[in-house]
C-alpha cells in the first residue's frame, strides 16, 4: 500500500512510519522540514508539505492510496487542528483521494460514568483547549464526504514495548481491571496500520487500550 503520513516527525507519527515500513508498505512522509526526519529506508520517501496549506496537501497526496494524519499543534495553537482538518479535506478532494485515517484526541471519549474524559474532575485544565480542539476537528471530519477513520488514543500513551496485544473500543475509554487507560506508542502504531490494512472502522471513530 502507498501511504502518505503527515506529522511523521512526532513521537506517534514516527512510530506509525516505522510500523508501516515493517509491514512492507511504501511510505511518504509529508513534512515541513525534511531535515527534521531522521529516518532512512528504501521504501521511505520524503516530500515537503504544510498540512495547513491545501495546495501543498494536494500535491503531497496526489497519486497515493491512503493518508494518515498524526499532526499535533504547537502549544497555544490548538485551533490549528481545525485548520489542518479543513486543509486535509480540501487538499485530498482536489487530489481525488478518499481514504483518511486521523490520529485524534482522547478528551471526548466517554468514561464509565458517562462523562467525557475532559469533563472529569481529574482532567488537567491545561489540556482542555487541546481536547476541545480535537473534538471540533472530529466534527469537521464527520461532516465530510471522505472515507475517514478517527482513532482516539487512551488516556495515557507513552513509549514502551510492541506487543501487538490490546483491546478495541468505540466511544468509551478502554480501561484495564484497575481502571487505567493506556497503551504504548508502539502498540498504538500497530492499531493504526491494522486499521489501514483491514478498514474495519470506515466513517467512524474507535479507540484502543490494554
Coordinates of N, CA, C and O in Angstrom, one line a residue, residues 55-117:
X55 N -3.1 23.5 -0.9 CA -2.4 23.3 -2.2 C -1.2 22.3 -2.0 O -1.0 21.4 -2.9
X56 N -0.4 22.4 -1.0 CA 0.7 21.5 -0.8 C 0.2 20.2 -0.3 O 0.8 19.1 -0.6
X57 N -0.9 20.1 0.4 CA -1.5 18.8 0.8 C -1.9 18.1 -0.5 O -1.6 16.9 -0.6
X58 N -2.6 18.7 -1.4 CA -3.0 18.1 -2.7 C -1.8 17.6 -3.4 O -1.8 16.5 -4.0
X59 N -0.7 18.4 -3.5 CA 0.5 18.0 -4.2 C 1.1 16.8 -3.6 O 1.6 15.8 -4.2
X60 N 1.1 16.7 -2.2 CA 1.8 15.7 -1.5 C 1.1 14.3 -1.6 O 1.7 13.3 -1.7
X61 N -0.3 14.4 -1.6 CA -1.1 13.1 -1.6 C -1.4 12.6 -3.0 O -1.8 11.4 -3.1
X62 N -1.3 13.4 -4.0 CA -1.8 13.0 -5.3 C -1.0 11.8 -5.8 O 0.2 11.7 -5.7
X63 N -1.8 10.8 -6.2 CA -1.2 9.6 -6.7 C -0.9 8.5 -5.7 O -0.5 7.4 -6.0
X64 N -1.3 8.8 -4.4 CA -1.1 7.8 -3.4 C -2.5 7.2 -3.0 O -3.5 7.6 -3.6
X65 N -2.5 6.2 -2.2 CA -3.7 5.4 -1.9 C -4.4 5.9 -0.6 O -5.6 6.0 -0.5
X66 N -3.6 6.1 0.5 CA -4.1 6.4 1.8 C -3.3 7.5 2.4 O -2.1 7.7 2.2
X67 N -4.0 8.3 3.3 CA -3.4 9.4 4.0 C -3.6 9.2 5.5 O -4.7 8.8 6.0
X68 N -2.5 9.3 6.3 CA -2.6 9.3 7.7 C -2.2 10.6 8.3 O -1.1 11.2 7.9
X69 N -2.9 11.2 9.2 CA -2.5 12.4 9.8 C -2.3 12.2 11.3 O -3.2 11.8 12.0
X70 N -1.0 12.4 11.7 CA -0.7 12.3 13.1 C -0.2 13.7 13.6 O 0.6 13.9 14.5
X71 N -0.8 14.7 12.9 CA -0.5 16.1 13.2 C -0.8 16.5 14.6 O -1.9 16.2 15.1
X72 N 0.1 17.2 15.3 CA -0.2 17.8 16.6 C 0.2 19.2 16.6 O 1.3 19.6 16.2
X73 N -0.6 20.1 17.1 CA -0.3 21.6 17.0 C 0.6 22.0 18.1 O 0.8 21.3 19.2
X74 N 1.3 23.1 17.9 CA 2.2 23.6 19.0 C 1.3 24.2 20.1 O 0.1 24.5 19.9
X75 N 1.9 24.2 21.3 CA 1.1 24.8 22.4 C 0.7 26.2 22.1 O 1.4 27.0 21.6
X76 N -0.6 26.5 22.4 CA -1.1 27.8 22.2 C -1.7 27.9 20.8 O -2.4 29.0 20.5
X77 N -1.5 26.9 20.0 CA -2.1 27.0 18.6 C -3.0 25.8 18.3 O -3.0 25.2 17.3
X78 N -3.8 25.5 19.4 CA -4.7 24.3 19.3 C -5.7 24.4 18.1 O -6.0 23.4 17.5
X79 N -6.1 25.6 17.7 CA -7.0 25.7 16.6 C -6.4 25.4 15.3 O -7.2 25.3 14.3
X80 N -5.1 25.2 15.3 CA -4.5 24.7 14.0 C -5.0 23.3 13.7 O -5.0 22.8 12.5
X81 N -5.6 22.6 14.7 CA -6.2 21.3 14.4 C -7.4 21.4 13.5 O -7.6 20.6 12.6
X82 N -8.1 22.5 13.7 CA -9.3 22.7 12.8 C -8.8 23.2 11.4 O -9.4 22.7 10.4
X83 N -7.8 24.0 11.4 CA -7.3 24.4 10.1 C -6.7 23.2 9.3 O -6.9 23.1 8.1
X84 N -6.0 22.4 10.1 CA -5.5 21.2 9.4 C -6.6 20.3 8.9 O -6.4 19.7 7.8
X85 N -7.7 20.1 9.6 CA -8.8 19.3 9.2 C -9.4 19.8 7.9 O -9.6 19.1 6.9
X86 N -9.6 21.1 7.8 CA -10.2 21.7 6.6 C -9.2 21.7 5.5 O -9.6 21.4 4.3
X87 N -7.9 21.9 5.7 CA -6.9 21.8 4.7 C -6.8 20.4 4.1 O -6.7 20.2 2.9
X88 N -6.8 19.4 5.0 CA -6.7 18.0 4.5 C -7.9 17.7 3.6 O -7.7 17.0 2.6
X89 N -9.1 18.0 4.1 CA -10.3 17.7 3.3 C -10.2 18.4 1.9 O -10.4 17.7 0.9
X90 N -9.8 19.6 1.9 CA -9.8 20.4 0.6 C -8.7 19.8 -0.3 O -8.9 19.6 -1.5
X91 N -7.5 19.6 0.3 CA -6.4 19.0 -0.5 C -6.6 17.7 -1.0 O -6.3 17.4 -2.2
X92 N -7.2 16.8 -0.2 CA -7.5 15.4 -0.7 C -8.6 15.4 -1.7 O -8.5 14.6 -2.7
X93 N -9.6 16.2 -1.6 CA -10.6 16.3 -2.6 C -10.1 16.8 -3.9 O -10.4 16.3 -5.0
X94 N -9.2 17.8 -3.8 CA -8.5 18.3 -5.1 C -7.7 17.2 -5.7 O -7.6 17.2 -7.0
X95 N -7.1 16.3 -4.9 CA -6.2 15.3 -5.5 C -7.0 14.0 -5.8 O -6.4 13.1 -6.4
X96 N -8.3 14.0 -5.5 CA -9.1 12.8 -5.8 C -8.9 11.6 -4.9 O -9.1 10.5 -5.3
X97 N -8.4 11.9 -3.6 CA -8.2 10.8 -2.7 C -9.4 10.7 -1.7 O -10.0 11.8 -1.4
X98 N -9.8 9.5 -1.3 CA -10.9 9.4 -0.4 C -10.6 8.9 1.0 O -11.3 9.2 2.0
X99 N -9.5 8.1 1.2 CA -9.3 7.4 2.4 C -8.3 8.2 3.3 O -7.2 8.5 3.0
X100 N -8.8 8.5 4.5 CA -8.0 9.3 5.5 C -8.2 8.7 6.9 O -9.3 8.4 7.4
X101 N -7.0 8.5 7.5 CA -7.0 8.0 8.9 C -6.4 9.1 9.8 O -5.2 9.5 9.6
X102 N -7.1 9.5 10.8 CA -6.7 10.7 11.6 C -6.4 10.2 13.0 O -7.3 9.5 13.6
X103 N -5.3 10.6 13.6 CA -5.0 10.4 15.0 C -5.5 11.6 15.8 O -5.1 12.7 15.6
X104 N -6.5 11.3 16.6 CA -7.2 12.4 17.3 C -6.9 12.4 18.8 O -5.8 12.1 19.2
X105 N -7.8 12.9 19.6 CA -7.6 13.1 21.0 C -8.5 12.2 21.8 O -9.5 11.6 21.3
X106 N -8.2 12.0 23.1 CA -9.0 11.2 24.0 C -10.0 11.9 24.8 O -10.9 11.3 25.4
X107 N -10.0 13.3 24.8 CA -10.8 14.1 25.7 C -12.3 13.9 25.5 O -13.1 14.0 26.5
X108 N -12.8 13.6 24.3 CA -14.2 13.4 24.1 C -14.7 12.0 24.3 O -15.9 11.7 24.1
X109 N -13.8 11.1 24.6 CA -14.2 9.7 24.9 C -15.0 9.7 26.2 O -14.7 10.4 27.1
X110 N -16.0 8.8 26.3 CA -16.8 8.6 27.5 C -16.1 7.8 28.5 O -15.4 6.8 28.2
X111 N -16.2 8.1 29.8 CA -15.7 7.3 30.9 C -16.8 6.4 31.3 O -18.0 6.4 30.8
X112 N -16.6 5.6 32.3 CA -17.5 4.6 32.9 C -18.8 5.3 33.4 O -19.9 4.8 33.4
X113 N -18.6 6.6 33.9 CA -19.7 7.3 34.4 C -20.6 8.0 33.4 O -21.6 8.5 33.7
X114 N -20.1 7.9 32.1 CA -20.8 8.5 31.0 C -20.4 9.9 30.7 O -20.8 10.5 29.7
X115 N -19.5 10.5 31.5 CA -18.9 11.8 31.3 C -17.8 11.7 30.2 O -17.2 10.7 30.1
X116 N -17.6 12.8 29.5 CA -16.5 12.8 28.6 C -15.2 12.9 29.5 O -15.2 13.6 30.6
X117 N -14.1 12.4 29.0 CA -12.9 12.4 29.8 C -12.5 13.8 30.2 O -12.1 14.1 31.3

